[in-house]
């Protein structure tokens, strides 16, 4: 089968066919510059402000799902086979305001108005999923949208009231769901896409096997899953990424498997897609998961990418290592698997050979007596990068700590286990004294850095205190709160 | 037609923002949304990679040779004067020629066929530097012998020496008050279109179109009448677009004239944040004497500000810090001195409150110190020190506070927020909760309204009534989200007694109203509302004269009723009446004008009446703090704020809510962090954290003091609202302080510097605990 050299998608209900789409072309620039759909704004070009929020509808297991994304860091080539919906598509053909828009107007949810289209799109996606959201659900949906004028109060009031202005049943995206599904299905031809000029080549493999082939042919290619990191290489650092191999569309990397042995997720699974499965099996991750970036980024970014990019401040590695996660890598038809903790060798250096890619992540089922916690400390509670993150897993048997895994992010050049602190706990009786000793031992494990997120002293002190928090939280004798109440 | 019908959208009514529907549909055009003429070019700035250095060589050949590049602009290409200092001090070049004064300073601009090409080319410059030692913070600058960027101000009143001699108690302390980035969602942008002769039109996002016009004329070396600056709306300003847009307007205009093509310049967010100024951070030393009741006897304060490499607006900003270093409190003897320090950082600029909030934070810190020293509720100390009558109403700048409403306002809020019972509950909670601690604080705000540059307190408007009865409104103010256009249109609707929708709000342009002041200092509605009203009254006077003559009635028999005009026994629709006036050749257009009365200010003596009136407010916040990590959340905030007789209560409430959150962000999570090399490392929303929806207080009750009415003859007795509520966020800082102090039994003032990030909170907890 020959390759396809154009991308095909729907934009606000219209068919679009684009030849020669460069790997680094962003969806936002396409919308604003090529199509003059200027309702979508650029606020930061790094996926942090939400002014560029659009919906991308895509088929997953033949079901059409609309999600908010940041158009600024979404690469145009990756909307192949999708339905892109911008703010211009919300009001009906008669020009009447959409219920979300009406609610925003009547609750005075806009002041300068620049962030407003992005808020409207996030609230639209929320209303499709949850027509009558709680304030807490609204806040979670709006983690990726910044407003500098209103203080958010009127926006939240509008969001909670949207259902008074109309129901999703009357929404045209929902009414046209079957028709759009049919049209998107027709766009799928199972072919590899190779497009863009030679110096900015975009490749969308046809399948996971094809991905293995593509990477064997292009071992130095940039692998791009959700582009929540690679997007910034382009928009912020103007770095070439060619050839870029996009994998976010591959169904074969989207599997989520729950067995007695544990949870296995494909490397292309987004934070949003695995949220229910992972927090269902590991309830201690529920609050933590909602603090990974904002909604748009959780809809784009993948756990696999968070691991593969090797950042010392990625949110998932510390908590996954604490749970004893394994990852499976593949090159061509060769597969190997290793404990996640061994994947991180040094700053910017991972145990991944050229042409090799992360295929799946496996998290074993918790054992009896295993106490787990996941903590994140950041300057701002939500949508922030951690100054310190911790995954703590302690197995207690008859009052004695049998085993433990204590893993920190933000404390070293890689996500790293606290060997000395673990040693201070292992085979010791459960009690405050041993946790305090373990906390002291952290200075043998880490020499953190000072940077704009936190000082070395704060990192060390709060890392120590997180061990104390873990103790207090799991100690039967503590009857006062040891963490701030969440919403 | 019934007499009791009222117009839609008059004054003192809730009216949606005039652009609300355009905002939610994405049809509101910002500068970057204006269709570009064929051949439009794009400029991008090339900036320094060092902090302080002599430029020994600048090789731009690779930039010029890059794909798509049309050319570059350096200081040599400036036809007029290479200076954009808003105060005319000639200390702020468009592009420097010899010395780099801060990391990220613009050195040149590249102009290319596309923005992407320009951005890529800008990185290719080869600049050689001879580096010089740098001073980033103002105290380091003082030690290094750096100069002031502008003259310091001293405010003095009373006998300071005796005040301190007689002191029962005396505390000296220091607080560092952090700066703040504006983080308007729409960044800087200018779009210049060349015309014939010297003409150029610049569309941009500035709060000060007249200044941008004059600056462009200045750098082009042409008269101001060749330059037109247009602003339909901004995607937020907050002071960050008062003077900072001059650079972008200048570059776009120079390039447009040089290549005779339209030129747009839009920095990316990182460049926007590194190359343009922010709120000034201060290091404030205070020395306060007080009696056993907590009454202040004397205050000596030194306000050292990081101004950056040039003066920009640092003079009036640091002045205003002193004007508000009393907040709501009477100081019997006082000396306040500013030190506007030059530093090797971007030149700091206006930001909502304009230095005032930094002064207010210092005042509240002194109150807090007194409360901790005496073991009392800080609110008690606040009340003991409020401005009063009989000899307790004179400010450090010798203006009498004669409109004080804080007693009633604080009393009302104390009751509605249930302050006393909740403070008791917080104390009880802390006694039994080892990890989570709570704090509660009720803080007042008094804020002076008027530009302290007295000549800025003037405004113009241009009103046309067309012969179909539709009305065209233009004024010198700019719309940045605050609803200024809506409010001024309400004033016009009320004046003519016509529905709001009949009034067309038009873009601000230097062609229609000249020599305008910045839309700043919260003055937009006060000034432009009055100017528009003056224009309406002029037209109405002509209409009355015409009607009285034509229908032969006394002038007082001509009445403008809702959408109709009553002339004696005759009643006409507004449209018919206007048509008749037109046929009778009545001039239906007027230029309105206003200047604020009563104000005067003599900076050299430190005396005068710089403010027409004061706006007041108060907020009460309760927080919870995790003493293991320093993380916190705001559990509840209650606000009662004074906007006089509100022109539009719902818009005013929106300003209060937004200002509170912005003020809270300034004092909590918004941290500007420079590395030792002088690079700002918090330069985008990924690293610079403004509040999110989830940072709002869990319970947030906001009310306007609807009983308040401006004693002065302002527009419909309303009061300014933009800046004053920003300082309501201070209650969060004070509540955090109380929570921290609980770890040592409220014995020590925790002296939290700001922003009180989780790190600063935890380190303060640690400091207090380790001293036990």
Short mmCIF file of N, CA and C in Angstrom, two decimals, chain A residues 54-57 63-68 83-86 89-90 98-100 120-133 141 159 162-163 166-177 295:
data_model
loop_
_atom_site.label_atom_id
_atom_site.label_comp_id
_atom_site.label_asym_id
_atom_site.label_seq_id
_atom_site.Cartn_x
_atom_site.Cartn_y
_atom_site.Cartn_z
N UNK A 54 -9.50 24.55 21.68
CA UNK A 54 -10.49 24.09 20.70
C UNK A 54 -10.88 22.67 21.06
N UNK A 55 -11.92 22.18 20.42
CA UNK A 55 -12.27 20.78 20.62
C UNK A 55 -11.72 19.95 19.47
N UNK A 56 -11.22 18.77 19.81
CA UNK A 56 -10.87 17.81 18.78
C UNK A 56 -11.71 16.57 19.04
N UNK A 57 -12.52 16.23 18.03
CA UNK A 57 -13.33 15.02 18.11
C UNK A 57 -12.60 13.92 17.36
N UNK A 63 -15.98 5.06 18.73
CA UNK A 63 -16.82 6.03 19.42
C UNK A 63 -16.21 7.41 19.25
N UNK A 64 -17.06 8.37 18.94
CA UNK A 64 -16.58 9.74 18.73
C UNK A 64 -16.52 10.46 20.07
N UNK A 65 -15.36 11.01 20.34
CA UNK A 65 -15.18 11.66 21.63
C UNK A 65 -14.57 13.04 21.37
N UNK A 66 -15.22 14.07 21.91
CA UNK A 66 -14.70 15.44 21.76
C UNK A 66 -13.92 15.81 23.02
N UNK A 67 -12.74 16.35 22.80
CA UNK A 67 -11.91 16.73 23.94
C UNK A 67 -11.33 18.13 23.71
N UNK A 68 -11.12 18.82 24.81
CA UNK A 68 -10.44 20.12 24.71
C UNK A 68 -8.94 19.87 24.51
N UNK A 83 -12.24 15.70 13.97
CA UNK A 83 -13.12 16.84 13.74
C UNK A 83 -12.68 17.98 14.66
N UNK A 84 -12.15 19.03 14.07
CA UNK A 84 -11.70 20.18 14.86
C UNK A 84 -12.84 21.19 14.95
N UNK A 85 -13.16 21.59 16.17
CA UNK A 85 -14.28 22.51 16.39
C UNK A 85 -13.76 23.75 17.10
N UNK A 86 -13.98 24.90 16.49
CA UNK A 86 -13.55 26.17 17.10
C UNK A 86 -14.76 26.95 17.57
N UNK A 89 -17.89 27.78 15.62
CA UNK A 89 -18.87 26.75 15.26
C UNK A 89 -19.95 26.57 16.33
N UNK A 90 -19.88 27.38 17.39
CA UNK A 90 -20.78 27.10 18.50
C UNK A 90 -22.20 27.60 18.30
N UNK A 98 -25.04 29.93 21.76
CA UNK A 98 -25.06 28.61 22.37
C UNK A 98 -25.37 28.78 23.87
N UNK A 99 -25.98 27.79 24.49
CA UNK A 99 -26.27 27.93 25.93
C UNK A 99 -25.06 28.31 26.76
N UNK A 100 -23.89 27.77 26.44
CA UNK A 100 -22.68 28.12 27.19
C UNK A 100 -22.38 29.60 27.00
N UNK A 120 -15.03 29.41 26.90
CA UNK A 120 -16.27 28.91 26.31
C UNK A 120 -16.06 27.48 25.81
N UNK A 121 -14.91 27.23 25.19
CA UNK A 121 -14.68 25.88 24.66
C UNK A 121 -14.50 24.85 25.78
N UNK A 122 -13.80 25.23 26.84
CA UNK A 122 -13.65 24.29 27.95
C UNK A 122 -15.00 24.01 28.61
N UNK A 123 -15.80 25.06 28.76
CA UNK A 123 -17.10 24.86 29.39
C UNK A 123 -18.04 24.08 28.47
N UNK A 124 -17.86 24.26 27.19
CA UNK A 124 -18.65 23.50 26.22
C UNK A 124 -18.36 22.00 26.37
N UNK A 125 -17.06 21.68 26.43
CA UNK A 125 -16.69 20.27 26.58
C UNK A 125 -17.21 19.70 27.89
N UNK A 126 -17.13 20.51 28.94
CA UNK A 126 -17.61 20.05 30.24
C UNK A 126 -19.11 19.79 30.20
N UNK A 127 -19.84 20.71 29.58
CA UNK A 127 -21.30 20.62 29.52
C UNK A 127 -21.73 19.40 28.70
N UNK A 128 -20.95 19.06 27.67
CA UNK A 128 -21.28 17.86 26.89
C UNK A 128 -21.15 16.61 27.75
N UNK A 129 -20.12 16.61 28.61
CA UNK A 129 -19.88 15.45 29.47
C UNK A 129 -20.75 15.46 30.70
N UNK A 130 -20.87 16.65 31.30
CA UNK A 130 -21.52 16.80 32.61
C UNK A 130 -22.39 18.05 32.55
N UNK A 131 -23.63 17.90 32.11
CA UNK A 131 -24.47 19.08 31.90
C UNK A 131 -24.71 19.90 33.17
N UNK A 132 -24.71 19.24 34.32
CA UNK A 132 -24.93 20.00 35.55
C UNK A 132 -23.77 19.79 36.50
N UNK A 133 -22.68 20.44 36.24
CA UNK A 133 -21.47 20.18 37.02
C UNK A 133 -21.51 20.85 38.38
N UNK A 141 -12.26 21.37 35.36
CA UNK A 141 -12.32 21.57 33.91
C UNK A 141 -11.60 22.85 33.49
N UNK A 159 -20.88 28.61 34.52
CA UNK A 159 -20.70 27.18 34.21
C UNK A 159 -21.71 26.33 34.95
N UNK A 162 -25.27 26.65 33.21
CA UNK A 162 -25.47 26.47 31.76
C UNK A 162 -26.74 25.67 31.45
N UNK A 163 -27.00 24.66 32.25
CA UNK A 163 -28.12 23.78 31.90
C UNK A 163 -29.45 24.54 31.88
N UNK A 166 -30.07 25.46 28.11
CA UNK A 166 -30.23 24.48 27.04
C UNK A 166 -29.61 23.15 27.46
N UNK A 167 -30.05 22.09 26.80
CA UNK A 167 -29.53 20.77 27.14
C UNK A 167 -28.66 20.25 26.00
N UNK A 168 -27.71 19.38 26.35
CA UNK A 168 -26.86 18.84 25.30
C UNK A 168 -27.64 18.17 24.18
N UNK A 169 -28.83 17.65 24.48
CA UNK A 169 -29.60 16.95 23.45
C UNK A 169 -29.87 17.85 22.25
N UNK A 170 -29.95 19.16 22.50
CA UNK A 170 -30.27 20.06 21.40
C UNK A 170 -29.01 20.62 20.73
N UNK A 171 -27.87 20.15 21.18
CA UNK A 171 -26.62 20.69 20.64
C UNK A 171 -26.32 20.08 19.28
N UNK A 172 -25.82 20.89 18.36
CA UNK A 172 -25.66 20.33 17.01
C UNK A 172 -24.52 19.34 16.90
N UNK A 173 -23.48 19.47 17.71
CA UNK A 173 -22.42 18.44 17.65
C UNK A 173 -22.95 17.09 18.10
N UNK A 174 -23.84 17.14 19.08
CA UNK A 174 -24.39 15.88 19.57
C UNK A 174 -25.41 15.33 18.58
N UNK A 175 -26.20 16.22 18.03
CA UNK A 175 -27.18 15.79 17.03
C UNK A 175 -26.50 15.17 15.80
N UNK A 176 -25.33 15.69 15.48
CA UNK A 176 -24.64 15.22 14.27
C UNK A 176 -23.61 14.13 14.57
N UNK A 177 -23.66 13.60 15.77
CA UNK A 177 -22.63 12.65 16.18
C UNK A 177 -22.51 11.47 15.21
N UNK A 295 -6.74 20.44 32.13
CA UNK A 295 -7.57 19.46 31.42
C UNK A 295 -7.09 19.26 29.97
#
